[in-house]
XYZ file of C-alpha atoms in Angstrom:
430
model
C 11.696 16.059 -20.420
C 13.717 16.755 -23.271
C 13.538 14.890 -26.664
C 17.391 14.771 -27.285
C 17.866 11.139 -28.181
C 15.609 8.687 -30.503
C 15.589 4.963 -30.827
C 14.838 3.413 -34.288
C 12.588 0.592 -34.698
C 12.712 -1.178 -38.220
C 9.681 -3.602 -39.284
C 9.947 -5.182 -42.803
C 12.495 -2.929 -43.871
C 10.755 0.385 -42.792
C 12.219 2.482 -39.988
C 10.498 4.445 -37.318
C 12.150 6.896 -34.974
C 10.573 6.859 -31.496
C 11.680 9.679 -28.959
C 13.696 8.748 -25.854
C 12.907 10.688 -22.436
C 15.526 11.016 -19.788
C 14.122 11.422 -16.263
C 15.903 12.753 -13.258
C 16.481 9.227 -12.095
C 16.177 5.839 -13.319
C 16.365 4.361 -16.929
C 15.505 6.015 -20.202
C 12.141 5.896 -21.365
C 11.213 5.158 -25.083
C 8.042 7.018 -26.165
C 5.686 4.584 -28.189
C 2.604 7.051 -28.073
C 2.500 7.271 -31.961
C 3.944 3.900 -32.656
C 0.503 2.389 -33.535
C -0.246 5.296 -35.746
C 2.914 5.287 -37.614
C 3.725 1.654 -37.762
C 0.403 -0.089 -37.183
C 1.819 -2.317 -34.295
C 1.399 -2.469 -30.607
C 3.937 -3.367 -27.969
C 3.017 -6.559 -25.837
C 4.202 -6.399 -22.121
C 2.341 -8.482 -19.569
C 2.057 -6.974 -16.266
C 3.408 -3.782 -17.763
C 7.033 -4.547 -16.213
C 8.768 -2.678 -19.097
C 5.983 0.020 -19.584
C 5.796 3.480 -17.962
C 2.102 4.391 -17.836
C 2.702 7.923 -16.467
C 5.270 10.525 -15.215
C 5.297 11.240 -11.692
C 7.330 13.451 -9.320
C 6.075 11.488 -6.094
C 8.029 8.573 -5.584
C 11.195 6.979 -6.954
C 12.375 3.400 -6.537
C 15.901 1.738 -7.261
C 15.469 -2.061 -6.634
C 19.212 -2.601 -7.372
C 20.392 0.012 -5.001
C 17.711 -0.743 -2.481
C 16.432 2.933 -2.355
C 12.938 4.452 -1.884
C 12.715 8.204 -2.014
C 9.394 10.398 -1.501
C 10.006 13.682 -3.300
C 13.674 13.183 -3.189
C 13.917 12.162 0.627
C 15.140 8.970 1.550
C 12.657 6.848 3.256
C 14.963 5.608 6.079
C 15.657 9.497 6.845
C 11.746 10.064 6.848
C 10.679 7.160 9.065
C 13.569 8.045 11.755
C 13.363 11.737 11.737
C 9.704 12.616 10.529
C 6.292 11.113 11.242
C 3.418 10.108 9.196
C 1.534 13.154 8.737
C 4.298 15.171 7.830
C 5.069 12.510 5.212
C 1.394 13.060 4.034
C 2.007 16.866 3.568
C 5.280 15.992 1.683
C 3.595 13.394 -0.650
C 0.635 15.844 -1.283
C 2.281 18.867 -1.636
C 5.571 17.995 -2.810
C 7.809 19.749 0.169
C 8.511 19.389 3.825
C 6.252 22.000 5.688
C 7.082 24.696 7.848
C 6.400 24.307 11.629
C 2.829 26.668 10.925
C 1.818 24.678 7.876
C 2.409 21.449 9.703
C 0.345 22.126 12.755
C -2.461 23.806 10.207
C -2.406 20.369 8.402
C -2.493 18.517 11.333
C -5.470 20.029 13.015
C -7.361 19.860 9.727
C -6.908 15.982 9.592
C -7.356 15.446 13.425
C -10.678 17.497 13.275
C -12.227 15.438 10.319
C -11.847 11.908 11.675
C -15.445 11.349 12.462
C -17.439 9.913 9.848
C -21.021 10.515 8.741
C -23.236 8.974 11.708
C -25.670 7.306 9.246
C -22.622 5.704 7.838
C -22.921 3.441 11.001
C -25.607 1.524 9.152
C -23.247 0.607 6.473
C -21.049 -1.430 8.817
C -24.436 -2.959 10.627
C -25.189 -4.261 7.130
C -22.331 -6.771 6.763
C -22.508 -10.104 8.458
C -20.164 -10.059 11.597
C -17.805 -12.407 9.961
C -17.180 -10.348 6.946
C -13.549 -9.725 6.344
C -12.381 -6.093 7.215
C -11.376 -5.541 4.002
C -14.671 -6.182 2.367
C -16.211 -3.671 4.816
C -13.561 -1.208 3.979
C -14.389 -1.472 0.072
C -18.081 -0.904 0.776
C -17.906 1.874 3.305
C -15.061 4.156 1.401
C -17.122 3.464 -1.982
C -20.295 4.759 -0.058
C -18.564 7.939 0.986
C -19.548 9.524 -2.309
C -23.233 9.221 -1.187
C -22.444 11.348 1.863
C -19.705 14.011 0.723
C -21.191 15.611 -2.414
C -19.102 18.610 -2.080
C -16.069 16.836 -2.606
C -16.705 14.831 -5.808
C -16.143 17.382 -8.759
C -12.855 16.466 -9.783
C -12.556 19.143 -12.118
C -12.472 21.724 -8.938
C -9.195 21.822 -7.387
C -10.473 22.834 -3.919
C -12.884 19.702 -3.826
C -9.968 17.643 -4.795
C -7.995 18.883 -1.918
C -11.000 18.385 0.593
C -11.640 14.756 -0.719
C -7.766 14.121 -0.124
C -8.045 15.307 3.618
C -11.125 13.601 4.111
C -9.920 10.177 3.071
C -6.703 10.469 5.063
C -8.646 11.655 8.125
C -11.470 9.392 8.053
C -9.694 5.943 6.919
C -8.329 5.198 10.644
C -12.041 5.439 12.011
C -13.227 3.131 8.978
C -10.394 0.712 9.494
C -10.862 0.520 13.248
C -14.729 0.316 13.089
C -14.560 -2.617 10.554
C -12.071 -4.073 13.195
C -14.482 -3.533 16.058
C -17.488 -4.817 14.179
C -15.879 -8.225 13.236
C -15.250 -8.734 16.856
C -18.633 -7.703 18.238
C -17.411 -4.605 20.186
C -18.880 -1.182 20.122
C -17.522 1.589 18.274
C -14.970 3.485 19.484
C -15.276 7.373 18.538
C -12.003 9.368 17.403
C -10.505 11.684 19.980
C -8.964 15.026 18.960
C -6.364 14.781 21.905
C -4.534 12.042 20.262
C -2.089 11.924 17.319
C -2.879 10.047 14.337
C -1.530 6.626 14.918
C -2.449 6.761 18.987
C -6.131 7.624 17.843
C -6.050 4.738 15.674
C -4.997 2.220 18.261
C -7.497 3.883 20.871
C -10.190 3.167 18.570
C -9.217 -0.348 17.992
C -8.190 -1.488 21.580
C -10.137 0.668 23.694
C -13.542 -0.454 25.255
C -16.194 1.804 27.137
C -15.739 -0.197 30.286
C -12.384 0.802 31.207
C -9.607 3.189 30.499
C -7.182 2.624 27.858
C -3.803 4.418 27.545
C -1.875 4.361 24.532
C 1.740 3.230 24.961
C 3.890 5.766 23.288
C 6.265 3.031 22.002
C 3.224 1.227 20.436
C 2.160 4.542 18.743
C 5.496 5.081 17.494
C 5.915 1.599 15.965
C 2.283 2.152 14.453
C 3.180 5.606 12.983
C 6.317 4.067 11.421
C 4.294 1.282 9.897
C 2.024 4.034 8.393
C 4.843 5.764 7.127
C 7.009 2.985 5.571
C 3.902 1.874 3.650
C 2.538 5.519 2.643
C 3.604 5.222 -1.084
C 5.494 2.937 -3.406
C 5.660 4.117 -6.774
C 3.238 2.641 -9.521
C 2.303 -0.825 -7.925
C -0.729 -2.821 -8.637
C -3.280 -0.789 -6.633
C -1.698 2.649 -7.434
C -2.070 1.617 -10.859
C -5.618 0.701 -10.327
C -6.332 4.011 -8.566
C -4.897 5.780 -11.447
C -6.866 3.545 -14.032
C -10.158 4.375 -12.296
C -9.368 7.953 -12.139
C -8.981 8.097 -15.706
C -12.341 7.632 -16.498
C -13.470 10.384 -14.451
C -14.598 8.490 -11.335
C -14.992 10.434 -8.209
C -12.187 10.193 -5.514
C -13.925 7.881 -3.186
C -14.731 5.163 -5.758
C -11.050 5.322 -6.947
C -9.739 4.698 -3.585
C -12.290 1.890 -3.072
C -10.757 0.238 -6.166
C -7.343 0.760 -4.740
C -8.558 -1.179 -1.517
C -10.038 -3.799 -3.619
C -6.839 -4.382 -5.432
C -4.563 -4.386 -2.248
C -6.810 -7.215 -0.739
C -5.095 -9.555 -3.279
C -2.682 -12.114 -1.261
C 0.005 -11.320 -4.098
C -0.059 -7.403 -3.110
C -1.094 -6.415 0.322
C -1.106 -9.829 2.146
C 2.506 -10.444 2.180
C 2.878 -9.802 6.012
C -0.242 -11.881 6.760
C 1.539 -14.849 4.563
C 4.518 -14.215 6.644
C 2.578 -14.682 10.014
C 0.946 -17.860 8.617
C 4.353 -19.371 7.739
C 5.698 -18.485 11.222
C 2.545 -20.213 12.721
C 3.192 -23.263 10.299
C 6.818 -23.572 11.624
C 5.330 -23.562 14.939
C 8.508 -23.973 17.142
C 12.163 -22.681 17.475
C 13.326 -26.367 17.186
C 11.787 -26.912 13.715
C 13.617 -23.798 12.018
C 16.402 -25.609 10.718
C 13.897 -27.933 8.817
C 12.179 -25.090 7.346
C 15.431 -23.216 6.241
C 16.661 -26.457 4.642
C 13.480 -26.590 2.989
C 13.779 -23.060 1.641
C 17.154 -24.084 0.224
C 15.812 -27.141 -1.744
C 14.867 -26.097 -5.420
C 12.570 -29.023 -5.286
C 10.627 -28.146 -2.406
C 7.752 -25.595 -2.910
C 8.171 -24.105 0.461
C 9.682 -20.528 0.731
C 10.334 -18.171 3.416
C 7.737 -15.462 3.351
C 8.907 -12.048 4.377
C 12.047 -12.477 3.122
C 13.530 -10.776 0.021
C 11.406 -8.483 -2.449
C 10.458 -8.693 -6.117
C 11.295 -4.855 -6.540
C 14.346 -4.688 -4.121
C 17.320 -6.699 -5.166
C 19.111 -5.793 -2.325
C 18.106 -4.752 1.196
C 14.844 -3.456 1.683
C 15.305 0.207 2.660
C 12.296 0.143 4.922
C 13.358 -3.068 6.533
C 15.970 -1.652 8.882
C 13.854 1.191 10.489
C 10.914 -1.482 10.992
C 13.377 -4.097 12.674
C 14.008 -1.527 15.343
C 10.503 -0.999 15.945
C 9.949 -4.503 16.110
C 12.732 -4.823 18.729
C 11.260 -2.077 20.678
C 7.913 -3.464 20.570
C 8.817 -7.028 21.324
C 10.878 -5.697 24.425
C 7.948 -4.025 25.510
C 5.262 -6.472 25.088
C 7.857 -9.887 25.678
C 7.686 -12.807 23.748
C 8.058 -15.382 26.466
C 4.294 -16.514 26.157
C 4.021 -16.252 22.493
C 5.659 -19.057 20.335
C 5.105 -17.184 17.077
C 7.224 -14.191 18.184
C 9.995 -16.784 19.396
C 9.810 -18.550 15.860
C 10.327 -15.114 14.273
C 13.275 -13.829 16.277
C 14.988 -17.018 15.883
C 14.127 -17.363 12.217
C 15.457 -13.596 11.685
C 18.682 -14.584 13.354
C 19.448 -17.742 11.777
C 18.651 -16.683 8.340
C 20.798 -13.395 8.771
C 23.836 -15.560 9.824
C 23.244 -18.135 6.835
C 25.661 -17.283 4.049
C 23.003 -18.839 1.303
C 20.482 -16.009 2.243
C 23.133 -13.276 1.862
C 24.232 -14.490 -1.415
C 20.586 -14.742 -2.638
C 20.061 -11.251 -1.095
C 17.065 -12.668 1.096
C 17.177 -10.483 3.651
C 14.095 -9.890 6.096
C 11.834 -7.257 4.278
C 9.207 -4.742 5.659
C 6.401 -7.194 5.638
C 8.568 -9.508 7.766
C 8.721 -7.076 10.706
C 5.362 -5.411 10.255
C 3.861 -8.556 10.458
C 5.810 -9.284 13.878
C 4.825 -5.825 15.079
C 1.005 -6.100 14.449
C 0.937 -9.551 16.039
C 2.646 -8.510 19.178
C 0.125 -5.507 19.482
C -2.514 -7.969 19.338
C -4.114 -7.503 15.851
C -5.347 -10.624 13.939
C -4.057 -11.303 10.490
C -7.211 -10.226 8.831
C -6.307 -6.761 10.138
C -2.931 -6.491 8.549
C -4.414 -5.666 4.769
C -6.671 -2.982 6.064
C -3.910 -1.292 8.128
C -1.888 -1.455 4.741
C -4.741 0.202 3.066
C -5.036 2.847 5.713
C -1.268 3.657 5.311
C -1.179 3.605 1.436
C -4.331 5.928 1.309
C -2.233 9.218 1.038
C 0.006 7.535 -1.512
C -3.117 6.808 -3.652
C -4.511 10.267 -3.216
C -1.279 11.952 -3.848
C -1.044 9.826 -7.009
C -4.678 10.477 -8.086
C -4.138 14.465 -7.604
C -1.265 14.385 -9.765
C -2.993 12.461 -12.568
C -5.773 14.833 -12.730
C -3.425 18.054 -12.759
C -1.692 16.212 -15.847
C -2.666 18.021 -19.302
C -1.479 14.603 -21.025
C -3.984 12.233 -18.837
C -6.501 10.330 -20.836
C -8.710 7.447 -20.214
C -6.606 3.955 -19.815
C -7.222 1.800 -22.722
C -4.490 -1.006 -22.667
C -4.266 -2.894 -26.109
C -4.285 -7.030 -26.180
C -2.571 -9.373 -28.375
C -5.727 -11.258 -29.476
C -5.463 -15.267 -30.144
C -9.198 -16.156 -30.256
C -11.460 -17.014 -32.934
C -11.586 -15.053 -36.074
C -15.045 -13.813 -37.556
C -17.366 -16.811 -38.205
C -21.211 -17.451 -39.203
C -23.852 -18.178 -36.242
C -25.088 -21.667 -36.393
C -28.721 -22.253 -35.317
C -28.896 -24.483 -32.431
C -30.587 -27.426 -34.060
C -27.594 -27.568 -36.473
C -24.843 -27.837 -33.724
């Protein structure tokens, strides 16, 4: 970034020039790295919503335009024309692979989906009613105890091996967390199935009978993975980067990302959407809840509509809607009141001028929740599937950060409002 512009900050009559960097896309950025040393002041930005913590070449979002680019490629094109493992390659290496490169990458991932057999005991150490996310946080963090040959973050080859292992093994870990939570035996991965079909097979097959993965469901699952692969510097990605800045091993960093994603304000949006649909209960009650959503004095909000980043249509939602329609046509909704409510709510909301004016369109969480419900996943598995999908984004951001010569340990400042120095008072005098 060329420093061809400056901003001037004036404090008590004294002026300070701050460099302005111009990105390839997005707003200019004021460089305040030397501000404290020069002016003796910090900036104050709760939530870091106006602060760039890094530079990156991976993902770009323009919320006003409803644009999401991975290495410059629009997400809707990738979701329609590509598939998850090709997008993984793109995020990791920065370019679309040749046929030979993609075949080699897919073979590498496919042949490393098994996890160390001793890790089975980690699953069995959890209570059966443990949330699958709790299990995933523990098991992924424990990978550092088994894969010592890929924890040296200064070794570029070890970083690549760790990246491949995390992408390859996360579906197995997520599927086994699910199987453990419902008391069914673990199903081992199969090398003859693609990434999404393999995950569905590990989740829904049982030893007692043959299970064939429907290609429509596998394609819908692959799109869910693709559309959640990366989303710029969100809370969990920033958590991974902050953990990485201390020199932590890759498995600890990704476990930290999973823990952050577990928060309902981040990864639980599609679960909240399904819970809202269940609260509505029947098609007949939809007008009542739409009226409540329009009432500013009513705390009820339509979950799965609008997005805090996108001030327009969520670019991922169009493709996800197509998958939702395909899955619902395949599975049917006649005997599922939740899906009936979802379809009718979508129709009524899209026809209502209020939602169009407010740009409250159905987002990716609305449609992904519908798909996962139709497939038979409980809501407790929605966030683990999100974590599985986002692993490649976390790993790509982690690798990029470690290769950045400007990387330093994260150390945010604070606006202190506590007590100033005071003397200790002996307990008998208090």
